[in-house]
Amino acid sequence: MGAWYDEIFDNHTRLGLRVKETLYSGASEHQRIEVLETIGFGRVLVLDGVFMTSELDEFLYHEMLVHPAMTTAPEIKRVLVIGGGDGGTVREVLRHAGVERCVMIEIDPMVVEVSKRYLAKIGTAWQDPRLDVRFIDGVEYVDLSEDEPYDVILLDGTDPVGPGAALFDESFYAGCKRMLVPRGVMALQSESPFMMMDVFADTQNKLRKLFAQVHPYLGPVPLYGTGTWSWTWCSDMGGPLEADTHRQEAVVQGSKAYNGDLHQAAFALPNYVKRALHREHSGA
Ligand code: SPD
């Protein structure tokens, strides 16, 4: 039947997938990289023992990271993606006809190389002429780049451990803001409020110091442990619910999850999340 591969969250919780075959196993200078052929989730990318994305449920994650920002930003000509080496995020960005240039900054070329080879069903836009992939550290890029600012910035990092940890620092978010046009929108994956409330709440706090509008939203990603995942929409202007209906209608065709109702509903938060955010906000 094949062996189990477990992602271990802490001493008490782990998620196991039955593996038919390990398609790739290696290490880059940054991390351990594996691609598993699983029975339940199709091909799964694993970085340093953490499940990153699967053929089965990647659309739930990538569509929800990308489209709430891409349908609400005033302009979407220039888009920056930091992380996202499997190619799912840029694939969704490039479905928007209004995008002229999408720069993807990925620290680890080996993740892209392995993803192109084994996860071709996820990364279907690598050949798009609007895409510019650069292998550099995202922190360094947002601190030092003299590129024109972006209309939309999307952060598709790993958990806050290993090479992805710096993508949760306040100074990194400040660098991102420096690279955003004044009316721009940034969206990021912000971990699970259910499993990692401390990281989730801490992230909201850091973002609130920098942006006038910070709105977390939730959705299911079954691969990520207990399933509840969060992303956060940030801007200095507007709000996350004021979507451009033309852009939205165009992208809903062909989306497996994203639509206008889901967009609105995702920003409705359960009480345990609201209360945690209120506590953080009021310092109580
Ligand atoms: N717990 C895993 C969180 C991973 C978030 N990023 C996934 C990358 C998919 N493009």
PDB file of C-alpha atoms and ligand atoms in Angstrom:
ATOM      1  CA  MET A   1       0.000   0.000   0.000  1.00  0.00           C
ATOM      2  CA  GLY A   2       2.890   2.421   0.590  1.00  0.00           C
ATOM      3  CA  ALA A   3       4.345   4.088   3.653  1.00  0.00           C
ATOM      4  CA  TRP A   4       2.866   7.006   5.606  1.00  0.00           C
ATOM      5  CA  TYR A   5       4.509  10.438   5.449  1.00  0.00           C
ATOM      6  CA  ASP A   6       3.653  12.610   8.431  1.00  0.00           C
ATOM      7  CA  GLU A   7       3.889  16.358   8.845  1.00  0.00           C
ATOM      8  CA  ILE A   8       4.463  16.843  12.547  1.00  0.00           C
ATOM      9  CA  PHE A   9       3.016  20.056  13.995  1.00  0.00           C
ATOM     10  CA  ASP A  10       3.992  19.611  17.621  1.00  0.00           C
ATOM     11  CA  ASN A  11       4.376  16.745  20.059  1.00  0.00           C
ATOM     12  CA  HIS A  12       0.682  16.011  19.912  1.00  0.00           C
ATOM     13  CA  THR A  13      -0.521  16.524  16.346  1.00  0.00           C
ATOM     14  CA  ARG A  14       0.497  15.223  12.957  1.00  0.00           C
ATOM     15  CA  LEU A  15      -1.094  14.788   9.518  1.00  0.00           C
ATOM     16  CA  GLY A  16      -0.216  11.670   7.548  1.00  0.00           C
ATOM     17  CA  LEU A  17      -0.496  10.929   3.843  1.00  0.00           C
ATOM     18  CA  ARG A  18      -0.102   7.491   2.336  1.00  0.00           C
ATOM     19  CA  VAL A  19       2.710   7.659  -0.241  1.00  0.00           C
ATOM     20  CA  LYS A  20       2.725   5.569  -3.408  1.00  0.00           C
ATOM     21  CA  GLU A  21       6.142   6.783  -4.481  1.00  0.00           C
ATOM     22  CA  THR A  22       8.721   9.432  -3.618  1.00  0.00           C
ATOM     23  CA  LEU A  23       9.273  11.144  -6.949  1.00  0.00           C
ATOM     24  CA  TYR A  24      12.026  13.454  -5.766  1.00  0.00           C
ATOM     25  CA  SER A  25      14.073  13.832  -2.631  1.00  0.00           C
ATOM     26  CA  GLY A  26      17.010  16.198  -2.362  1.00  0.00           C
ATOM     27  CA  ALA A  27      18.421  19.195  -0.579  1.00  0.00           C
ATOM     28  CA  SER A  28      19.229  22.676  -1.802  1.00  0.00           C
ATOM     29  CA  GLU A  29      21.450  25.099   0.087  1.00  0.00           C
ATOM     30  CA  HIS A  30      18.238  26.377   1.725  1.00  0.00           C
ATOM     31  CA  GLN A  31      16.104  23.359   2.525  1.00  0.00           C
ATOM     32  CA  ARG A  32      15.135  19.727   2.041  1.00  0.00           C
ATOM     33  CA  ILE A  33      12.824  19.302  -0.969  1.00  0.00           C
ATOM     34  CA  GLU A  34      10.557  16.313  -1.613  1.00  0.00           C
ATOM     35  CA  VAL A  35       7.804  15.524  -4.065  1.00  0.00           C
ATOM     36  CA  LEU A  36       5.528  12.669  -3.061  1.00  0.00           C
ATOM     37  CA  GLU A  37       3.020  10.785  -5.178  1.00  0.00           C
ATOM     38  CA  THR A  38       0.292  10.290  -2.593  1.00  0.00           C
ATOM     39  CA  ILE A  39      -2.875   8.259  -2.781  1.00  0.00           C
ATOM     40  CA  GLY A  40      -5.239  10.877  -1.358  1.00  0.00           C
ATOM     41  CA  PHE A  41      -3.804  14.252  -2.461  1.00  0.00           C
ATOM     42  CA  GLY A  42      -2.011  13.505  -5.740  1.00  0.00           C
ATOM     43  CA  ARG A  43       1.485  14.966  -5.979  1.00  0.00           C
ATOM     44  CA  VAL A  44       2.585  16.888  -2.897  1.00  0.00           C
ATOM     45  CA  LEU A  45       5.510  19.297  -2.510  1.00  0.00           C
ATOM     46  CA  VAL A  46       7.203  19.083   0.890  1.00  0.00           C
ATOM     47  CA  LEU A  47       9.817  21.567   2.131  1.00  0.00           C
ATOM     48  CA  ASP A  48      11.731  20.722   5.299  1.00  0.00           C
ATOM     49  CA  GLY A  49       9.047  18.204   6.237  1.00  0.00           C
ATOM     50  CA  VAL A  50       6.172  20.695   5.828  1.00  0.00           C
ATOM     51  CA  PHE A  51       3.432  20.070   3.243  1.00  0.00           C
ATOM     52  CA  MET A  52       3.443  23.039   0.863  1.00  0.00           C
ATOM     53  CA  THR A  53       0.904  22.246  -1.802  1.00  0.00           C
ATOM     54  CA  SER A  54      -0.896  19.331  -3.370  1.00  0.00           C
ATOM     55  CA  GLU A  55      -2.446  18.663  -6.744  1.00  0.00           C
ATOM     56  CA  LEU A  56      -5.738  17.930  -5.018  1.00  0.00           C
ATOM     57  CA  ASP A  57      -6.316  21.122  -3.036  1.00  0.00           C
ATOM     58  CA  GLU A  58      -3.826  23.730  -4.315  1.00  0.00           C
ATOM     59  CA  PHE A  59      -6.625  25.728  -5.976  1.00  0.00           C
ATOM     60  CA  LEU A  60      -8.191  26.434  -2.592  1.00  0.00           C
ATOM     61  CA  TYR A  61      -4.986  28.101  -1.454  1.00  0.00           C
ATOM     62  CA  HIS A  62      -3.773  29.835  -4.615  1.00  0.00           C
ATOM     63  CA  GLU A  63      -7.101  31.233  -5.799  1.00  0.00           C
ATOM     64  CA  MET A  64      -7.805  32.681  -2.361  1.00  0.00           C
ATOM     65  CA  LEU A  65      -4.354  34.191  -1.952  1.00  0.00           C
ATOM     66  CA  VAL A  66      -4.521  35.882  -5.339  1.00  0.00           C
ATOM     67  CA  HIS A  67      -8.028  36.937  -6.376  1.00  0.00           C
ATOM     68  CA  PRO A  68      -9.267  38.967  -3.399  1.00  0.00           C
ATOM     69  CA  ALA A  69      -6.277  41.295  -3.932  1.00  0.00           C
ATOM     70  CA  MET A  70      -6.338  41.201  -7.734  1.00  0.00           C
ATOM     71  CA  THR A  71     -10.034  42.081  -7.915  1.00  0.00           C
ATOM     72  CA  THR A  72      -9.874  44.953  -5.401  1.00  0.00           C
ATOM     73  CA  ALA A  73      -6.618  46.747  -6.233  1.00  0.00           C
ATOM     74  CA  PRO A  74      -7.214  49.947  -8.252  1.00  0.00           C
ATOM     75  CA  GLU A  75      -4.553  48.859 -10.797  1.00  0.00           C
ATOM     76  CA  ILE A  76      -3.077  45.441 -11.531  1.00  0.00           C
ATOM     77  CA  LYS A  77      -0.504  46.218 -14.224  1.00  0.00           C
ATOM     78  CA  ARG A  78       2.539  45.426 -12.095  1.00  0.00           C
ATOM     79  CA  VAL A  79       2.400  42.489  -9.693  1.00  0.00           C
ATOM     80  CA  LEU A  80       5.111  41.205  -7.362  1.00  0.00           C
ATOM     81  CA  VAL A  81       5.011  37.669  -5.953  1.00  0.00           C
ATOM     82  CA  ILE A  82       7.488  36.735  -3.237  1.00  0.00           C
ATOM     83  CA  GLY A  83       7.922  32.970  -2.757  1.00  0.00           C
ATOM     84  CA  GLY A  84       5.504  30.659  -4.524  1.00  0.00           C
ATOM     85  CA  GLY A  85       8.174  28.487  -6.170  1.00  0.00           C
ATOM     86  CA  ASP A  86       5.643  25.825  -7.182  1.00  0.00           C
ATOM     87  CA  GLY A  87       4.131  28.295  -9.676  1.00  0.00           C
ATOM     88  CA  GLY A  88       0.511  28.179  -8.460  1.00  0.00           C
ATOM     89  CA  THR A  89       0.367  31.821  -7.383  1.00  0.00           C
ATOM     90  CA  VAL A  90       1.818  33.293 -10.582  1.00  0.00           C
ATOM     91  CA  ARG A  91      -0.486  31.030 -12.585  1.00  0.00           C
ATOM     92  CA  GLU A  92      -3.503  32.650 -10.910  1.00  0.00           C
ATOM     93  CA  VAL A  93      -2.065  36.189 -11.234  1.00  0.00           C
ATOM     94  CA  LEU A  94      -1.505  35.733 -14.951  1.00  0.00           C
ATOM     95  CA  ARG A  95      -5.116  34.726 -15.528  1.00  0.00           C
ATOM     96  CA  HIS A  96      -5.880  38.459 -15.183  1.00  0.00           C
ATOM     97  CA  ALA A  97      -5.648  40.066 -18.618  1.00  0.00           C
ATOM     98  CA  GLY A  98      -4.802  43.468 -17.074  1.00  0.00           C
ATOM     99  CA  VAL A  99      -1.433  42.237 -15.768  1.00  0.00           C
ATOM    100  CA  GLU A 100       1.445  43.582 -17.844  1.00  0.00           C
ATOM    101  CA  ARG A 101       4.319  42.330 -15.722  1.00  0.00           C
ATOM    102  CA  CYS A 102       4.539  39.800 -12.917  1.00  0.00           C
ATOM    103  CA  VAL A 103       7.868  39.613 -11.098  1.00  0.00           C
ATOM    104  CA  MET A 104       8.354  36.511  -8.965  1.00  0.00           C
ATOM    105  CA  ILE A 105      11.116  36.574  -6.374  1.00  0.00           C
ATOM    106  CA  GLU A 106      12.098  33.116  -5.122  1.00  0.00           C
ATOM    107  CA  ILE A 107      15.085  32.407  -2.930  1.00  0.00           C
ATOM    108  CA  ASP A 108      15.498  28.782  -3.978  1.00  0.00           C
ATOM    109  CA  PRO A 109      15.973  27.949  -7.680  1.00  0.00           C
ATOM    110  CA  MET A 110      15.811  24.254  -6.893  1.00  0.00           C
ATOM    111  CA  VAL A 111      12.171  24.542  -5.750  1.00  0.00           C
ATOM    112  CA  VAL A 112      11.241  25.992  -9.141  1.00  0.00           C
ATOM    113  CA  GLU A 113      13.324  23.432 -11.013  1.00  0.00           C
ATOM    114  CA  VAL A 114      11.771  20.506  -9.125  1.00  0.00           C
ATOM    115  CA  SER A 115       8.261  21.994  -9.412  1.00  0.00           C
ATOM    116  CA  LYS A 116       8.608  22.489 -13.169  1.00  0.00           C
ATOM    117  CA  ARG A 117       9.635  18.861 -13.491  1.00  0.00           C
ATOM    118  CA  TYR A 118       7.170  17.172 -11.122  1.00  0.00           C
ATOM    119  CA  LEU A 119       4.325  19.624 -10.550  1.00  0.00           C
ATOM    120  CA  ALA A 120       3.541  20.665 -14.104  1.00  0.00           C
ATOM    121  CA  LYS A 121      -0.192  20.523 -13.386  1.00  0.00           C
ATOM    122  CA  ILE A 122       0.234  23.319 -10.812  1.00  0.00           C
ATOM    123  CA  GLY A 123       2.734  25.567 -12.568  1.00  0.00           C
ATOM    124  CA  THR A 124       1.071  26.069 -15.923  1.00  0.00           C
ATOM    125  CA  ALA A 125       2.187  29.652 -16.607  1.00  0.00           C
ATOM    126  CA  TRP A 126       5.990  29.435 -16.566  1.00  0.00           C
ATOM    127  CA  GLN A 127       6.140  30.302 -20.266  1.00  0.00           C
ATOM    128  CA  ASP A 128       3.970  33.422 -20.004  1.00  0.00           C
ATOM    129  CA  PRO A 129       6.014  36.317 -21.476  1.00  0.00           C
ATOM    130  CA  ARG A 130       4.719  38.679 -18.760  1.00  0.00           C
ATOM    131  CA  LEU A 131       6.455  36.586 -16.070  1.00  0.00           C
ATOM    132  CA  ASP A 132       9.923  37.525 -14.820  1.00  0.00           C
ATOM    133  CA  VAL A 133      11.316  34.988 -12.307  1.00  0.00           C
ATOM    134  CA  ARG A 134      14.336  36.086 -10.272  1.00  0.00           C
ATOM    135  CA  PHE A 135      16.239  33.916  -7.803  1.00  0.00           C
ATOM    136  CA  ILE A 136      17.104  36.242  -4.965  1.00  0.00           C
ATOM    137  CA  ASP A 137      16.221  36.710  -1.329  1.00  0.00           C
ATOM    138  CA  GLY A 138      12.848  38.467  -0.984  1.00  0.00           C
ATOM    139  CA  VAL A 139      14.053  40.410   2.047  1.00  0.00           C
ATOM    140  CA  GLU A 140      16.995  41.800   0.150  1.00  0.00           C
ATOM    141  CA  TYR A 141      14.795  42.607  -2.855  1.00  0.00           C
ATOM    142  CA  VAL A 142      12.259  44.683  -0.943  1.00  0.00           C
ATOM    143  CA  ASP A 143      15.021  46.473   0.971  1.00  0.00           C
ATOM    144  CA  LEU A 144      17.262  47.336  -1.930  1.00  0.00           C
ATOM    145  CA  SER A 145      15.371  47.160  -5.212  1.00  0.00           C
ATOM    146  CA  GLU A 146      15.104  50.272  -7.305  1.00  0.00           C
ATOM    147  CA  ASP A 147      12.396  48.733  -9.496  1.00  0.00           C
ATOM    148  CA  GLU A 148       9.215  50.722  -9.995  1.00  0.00           C
ATOM    149  CA  PRO A 149       6.665  50.088  -7.236  1.00  0.00           C
ATOM    150  CA  TYR A 150       3.972  47.458  -7.735  1.00  0.00           C
ATOM    151  CA  ASP A 151       0.184  47.687  -7.863  1.00  0.00           C
ATOM    152  CA  VAL A 152      -0.233  44.368  -6.054  1.00  0.00           C
ATOM    153  CA  ILE A 153       2.165  42.393  -3.861  1.00  0.00           C
ATOM    154  CA  LEU A 154       1.479  38.765  -2.924  1.00  0.00           C
ATOM    155  CA  LEU A 155       3.489  36.917  -0.292  1.00  0.00           C
ATOM    156  CA  ASP A 156       3.463  33.159  -0.720  1.00  0.00           C
ATOM    157  CA  GLY A 157       5.978  31.993   1.826  1.00  0.00           C
ATOM    158  CA  THR A 158       6.379  28.875   3.909  1.00  0.00           C
ATOM    159  CA  ASP A 159       5.737  28.648   7.651  1.00  0.00           C
ATOM    160  CA  PRO A 160       7.850  30.983   9.823  1.00  0.00           C
ATOM    161  CA  VAL A 161      10.735  28.529  10.136  1.00  0.00           C
ATOM    162  CA  GLY A 162      13.879  28.058   8.023  1.00  0.00           C
ATOM    163  CA  PRO A 163      14.320  30.306   4.970  1.00  0.00           C
ATOM    164  CA  GLY A 164      10.691  31.502   5.220  1.00  0.00           C
ATOM    165  CA  ALA A 165      10.958  32.910   8.753  1.00  0.00           C
ATOM    166  CA  ALA A 166      12.193  36.338   7.636  1.00  0.00           C
ATOM    167  CA  LEU A 167       9.017  36.765   5.577  1.00  0.00           C
ATOM    168  CA  PHE A 168       7.136  37.240   8.857  1.00  0.00           C
ATOM    169  CA  ASP A 169       9.280  40.121  10.150  1.00  0.00           C
ATOM    170  CA  GLU A 170       7.880  43.607  10.527  1.00  0.00           C
ATOM    171  CA  SER A 171      10.922  45.027   8.727  1.00  0.00           C
ATOM    172  CA  PHE A 172      10.159  42.778   5.744  1.00  0.00           C
ATOM    173  CA  TYR A 173       6.556  44.011   5.617  1.00  0.00           C
ATOM    174  CA  ALA A 174       7.886  47.590   5.746  1.00  0.00           C
ATOM    175  CA  GLY A 175      10.114  46.770   2.759  1.00  0.00           C
ATOM    176  CA  CYS A 176       7.084  45.402   0.905  1.00  0.00           C
ATOM    177  CA  LYS A 177       5.194  48.588   1.609  1.00  0.00           C
ATOM    178  CA  ARG A 178       8.106  50.555   0.177  1.00  0.00           C
ATOM    179  CA  MET A 179       7.663  48.564  -3.055  1.00  0.00           C
ATOM    180  CA  LEU A 180       3.894  49.147  -3.228  1.00  0.00           C
ATOM    181  CA  VAL A 181       2.214  52.094  -4.954  1.00  0.00           C
ATOM    182  CA  PRO A 182       0.353  54.328  -2.457  1.00  0.00           C
ATOM    183  CA  ARG A 183      -3.062  52.871  -3.357  1.00  0.00           C
ATOM    184  CA  GLY A 184      -1.708  49.343  -3.813  1.00  0.00           C
ATOM    185  CA  VAL A 185      -2.897  46.131  -2.206  1.00  0.00           C
ATOM    186  CA  MET A 186      -0.792  43.462  -0.547  1.00  0.00           C
ATOM    187  CA  ALA A 187      -2.076  40.000   0.371  1.00  0.00           C
ATOM    188  CA  LEU A 188      -0.199  37.297   2.197  1.00  0.00           C
ATOM    189  CA  GLN A 189      -0.649  33.850   3.621  1.00  0.00           C
ATOM    190  CA  SER A 190      -0.923  34.372   7.376  1.00  0.00           C
ATOM    191  CA  GLU A 191      -1.003  30.837   8.806  1.00  0.00           C
ATOM    192  CA  SER A 192      -3.760  29.026  10.675  1.00  0.00           C
ATOM    193  CA  PRO A 193      -5.561  30.907  13.429  1.00  0.00           C
ATOM    194  CA  PHE A 194      -6.794  27.532  14.660  1.00  0.00           C
ATOM    195  CA  MET A 195      -3.385  25.863  14.992  1.00  0.00           C
ATOM    196  CA  MET A 196      -1.088  28.891  15.263  1.00  0.00           C
ATOM    197  CA  MET A 197      -3.063  31.703  16.804  1.00  0.00           C
ATOM    198  CA  ASP A 198       0.074  33.356  18.175  1.00  0.00           C
ATOM    199  CA  VAL A 199       1.698  33.651  14.723  1.00  0.00           C
ATOM    200  CA  PHE A 200      -1.590  34.707  13.134  1.00  0.00           C
ATOM    201  CA  ALA A 201      -2.302  37.429  15.729  1.00  0.00           C
ATOM    202  CA  ASP A 202       1.279  38.618  15.801  1.00  0.00           C
ATOM    203  CA  THR A 203       1.245  38.973  12.001  1.00  0.00           C
ATOM    204  CA  GLN A 204      -1.932  41.063  12.152  1.00  0.00           C
ATOM    205  CA  ASN A 205      -0.325  43.325  14.752  1.00  0.00           C
ATOM    206  CA  LYS A 206       2.777  43.910  12.678  1.00  0.00           C
ATOM    207  CA  LEU A 207       0.698  44.707   9.587  1.00  0.00           C
ATOM    208  CA  ARG A 208      -1.589  47.086  11.479  1.00  0.00           C
ATOM    209  CA  LYS A 209       1.427  49.213  12.354  1.00  0.00           C
ATOM    210  CA  LEU A 210       2.091  49.715   8.637  1.00  0.00           C
ATOM    211  CA  PHE A 211      -1.253  49.715   6.815  1.00  0.00           C
ATOM    212  CA  ALA A 212      -4.490  51.596   7.489  1.00  0.00           C
ATOM    213  CA  GLN A 213      -6.561  48.616   6.312  1.00  0.00           C
ATOM    214  CA  VAL A 214      -5.645  45.124   7.492  1.00  0.00           C
ATOM    215  CA  HIS A 215      -8.254  42.415   6.991  1.00  0.00           C
ATOM    216  CA  PRO A 216      -7.656  38.721   7.585  1.00  0.00           C
ATOM    217  CA  TYR A 217      -9.822  36.243   5.748  1.00  0.00           C
ATOM    218  CA  LEU A 218     -10.260  32.499   6.059  1.00  0.00           C
ATOM    219  CA  GLY A 219     -10.789  29.430   3.955  1.00  0.00           C
ATOM    220  CA  PRO A 220     -10.257  25.688   4.001  1.00  0.00           C
ATOM    221  CA  VAL A 221      -6.976  24.137   2.870  1.00  0.00           C
ATOM    222  CA  PRO A 222      -7.260  20.462   3.882  1.00  0.00           C
ATOM    223  CA  LEU A 223      -3.531  19.794   3.366  1.00  0.00           C
ATOM    224  CA  TYR A 224      -2.584  22.239   6.103  1.00  0.00           C
ATOM    225  CA  GLY A 225      -3.232  20.230   9.231  1.00  0.00           C
ATOM    226  CA  THR A 226      -6.530  21.096  10.754  1.00  0.00           C
ATOM    227  CA  GLY A 227      -7.712  22.676   7.520  1.00  0.00           C
ATOM    228  CA  THR A 228      -8.522  26.271   8.481  1.00  0.00           C
ATOM    229  CA  TRP A 229      -6.165  28.682   6.758  1.00  0.00           C
ATOM    230  CA  SER A 230      -5.841  32.464   6.697  1.00  0.00           C
ATOM    231  CA  TRP A 231      -4.659  35.127   4.326  1.00  0.00           C
ATOM    232  CA  THR A 232      -4.540  38.857   5.023  1.00  0.00           C
ATOM    233  CA  TRP A 233      -5.510  41.768   2.763  1.00  0.00           C
ATOM    234  CA  CYS A 234      -3.690  45.053   3.438  1.00  0.00           C
ATOM    235  CA  SER A 235      -3.805  48.512   1.930  1.00  0.00           C
ATOM    236  CA  ASP A 236      -3.856  52.166   2.884  1.00  0.00           C
ATOM    237  CA  MET A 237      -6.973  52.819   0.820  1.00  0.00           C
ATOM    238  CA  GLY A 238     -10.290  51.217  -0.040  1.00  0.00           C
ATOM    239  CA  GLY A 239     -11.509  47.975   1.408  1.00  0.00           C
ATOM    240  CA  PRO A 240     -11.323  44.250   0.662  1.00  0.00           C
ATOM    241  CA  LEU A 241     -14.966  43.898  -0.360  1.00  0.00           C
ATOM    242  CA  GLU A 242     -15.045  46.536  -3.101  1.00  0.00           C
ATOM    243  CA  ALA A 243     -14.264  44.301  -6.042  1.00  0.00           C
ATOM    244  CA  ASP A 244     -14.046  45.315  -9.684  1.00  0.00           C
ATOM    245  CA  THR A 245     -16.910  43.255 -11.085  1.00  0.00           C
ATOM    246  CA  HIS A 246     -15.454  42.972 -14.604  1.00  0.00           C
ATOM    247  CA  ARG A 247     -12.213  41.547 -13.328  1.00  0.00           C
ATOM    248  CA  GLN A 248     -14.082  39.328 -10.933  1.00  0.00           C
ATOM    249  CA  GLU A 249     -16.462  37.928 -13.546  1.00  0.00           C
ATOM    250  CA  ALA A 250     -13.585  37.264 -15.908  1.00  0.00           C
ATOM    251  CA  VAL A 251     -11.644  35.275 -13.338  1.00  0.00           C
ATOM    252  CA  VAL A 252     -14.596  33.399 -11.846  1.00  0.00           C
ATOM    253  CA  GLN A 253     -14.896  31.651 -15.203  1.00  0.00           C
ATOM    254  CA  GLY A 254     -12.260  29.008 -14.835  1.00  0.00           C
ATOM    255  CA  SER A 255     -11.805  29.256 -11.049  1.00  0.00           C
ATOM    256  CA  LYS A 256     -12.512  26.085  -9.113  1.00  0.00           C
ATOM    257  CA  ALA A 257     -13.213  27.885  -5.846  1.00  0.00           C
ATOM    258  CA  TYR A 258     -13.128  31.678  -6.138  1.00  0.00           C
ATOM    259  CA  ASN A 259     -16.328  33.611  -6.798  1.00  0.00           C
ATOM    260  CA  GLY A 260     -17.926  36.838  -5.566  1.00  0.00           C
ATOM    261  CA  ASP A 261     -19.905  35.177  -2.766  1.00  0.00           C
ATOM    262  CA  LEU A 262     -16.876  33.341  -1.461  1.00  0.00           C
ATOM    263  CA  HIS A 263     -14.846  36.555  -1.605  1.00  0.00           C
ATOM    264  CA  GLN A 264     -17.372  38.329   0.643  1.00  0.00           C
ATOM    265  CA  ALA A 265     -17.889  35.359   2.958  1.00  0.00           C
ATOM    266  CA  ALA A 266     -14.181  34.727   3.528  1.00  0.00           C
ATOM    267  CA  PHE A 267     -13.862  38.021   5.421  1.00  0.00           C
ATOM    268  CA  ALA A 268     -16.542  37.010   7.952  1.00  0.00           C
ATOM    269  CA  LEU A 269     -14.575  35.867  10.982  1.00  0.00           C
ATOM    270  CA  PRO A 270     -15.624  33.399  13.693  1.00  0.00           C
ATOM    271  CA  ASN A 271     -15.800  34.722  17.257  1.00  0.00           C
ATOM    272  CA  TYR A 272     -12.620  33.033  18.470  1.00  0.00           C
ATOM    273  CA  VAL A 273     -10.656  34.915  15.798  1.00  0.00           C
ATOM    274  CA  LYS A 274     -12.445  38.237  16.366  1.00  0.00           C
ATOM    275  CA  ARG A 275     -11.840  38.016  20.101  1.00  0.00           C
ATOM    276  CA  ALA A 276      -8.161  37.191  19.690  1.00  0.00           C
ATOM    277  CA  LEU A 277      -7.717  40.155  17.351  1.00  0.00           C
ATOM    278  CA  HIS A 278      -9.590  42.449  19.692  1.00  0.00           C
ATOM    279  CA  ARG A 279      -7.382  41.360  22.602  1.00  0.00           C
ATOM    280  CA  GLU A 280      -4.259  42.013  20.551  1.00  0.00           C
ATOM    281  CA  HIS A 281      -5.591  45.376  19.409  1.00  0.00           C
ATOM    282  CA  SER A 282      -6.621  46.607  22.816  1.00  0.00           C
ATOM    283  CA  GLY A 283      -3.598  45.028  24.514  1.00  0.00           C
ATOM    284  CA  ALA A 284      -6.022  43.294  26.964  1.00  0.00           C
TER     285      ALA A 284
HETATM  286  N1  SPD B   1       1.874  25.129   6.416  1.00  0.00           N
HETATM  287  C1  SPD B   1       2.272  25.354   5.077  1.00  0.00           C
HETATM  288  C2  SPD B   1       2.053  26.751   4.621  1.00  0.00           C
HETATM  289  C3  SPD B   1       2.546  26.935   3.240  1.00  0.00           C
HETATM  290  C4  SPD B   1       2.099  28.201   2.621  1.00  0.00           C
HETATM  291  N2  SPD B   1       2.655  28.382   1.303  1.00  0.00           N
HETATM  292  C5  SPD B   1       2.388  27.358   0.395  1.00  0.00           C
HETATM  293  C6  SPD B   1       3.001  27.592  -0.937  1.00  0.00           C
HETATM  294  C7  SPD B   1       2.079  27.241  -2.022  1.00  0.00           C
HETATM  295  N3  SPD B   1       2.366  27.958  -3.207  1.00  0.00           N
END
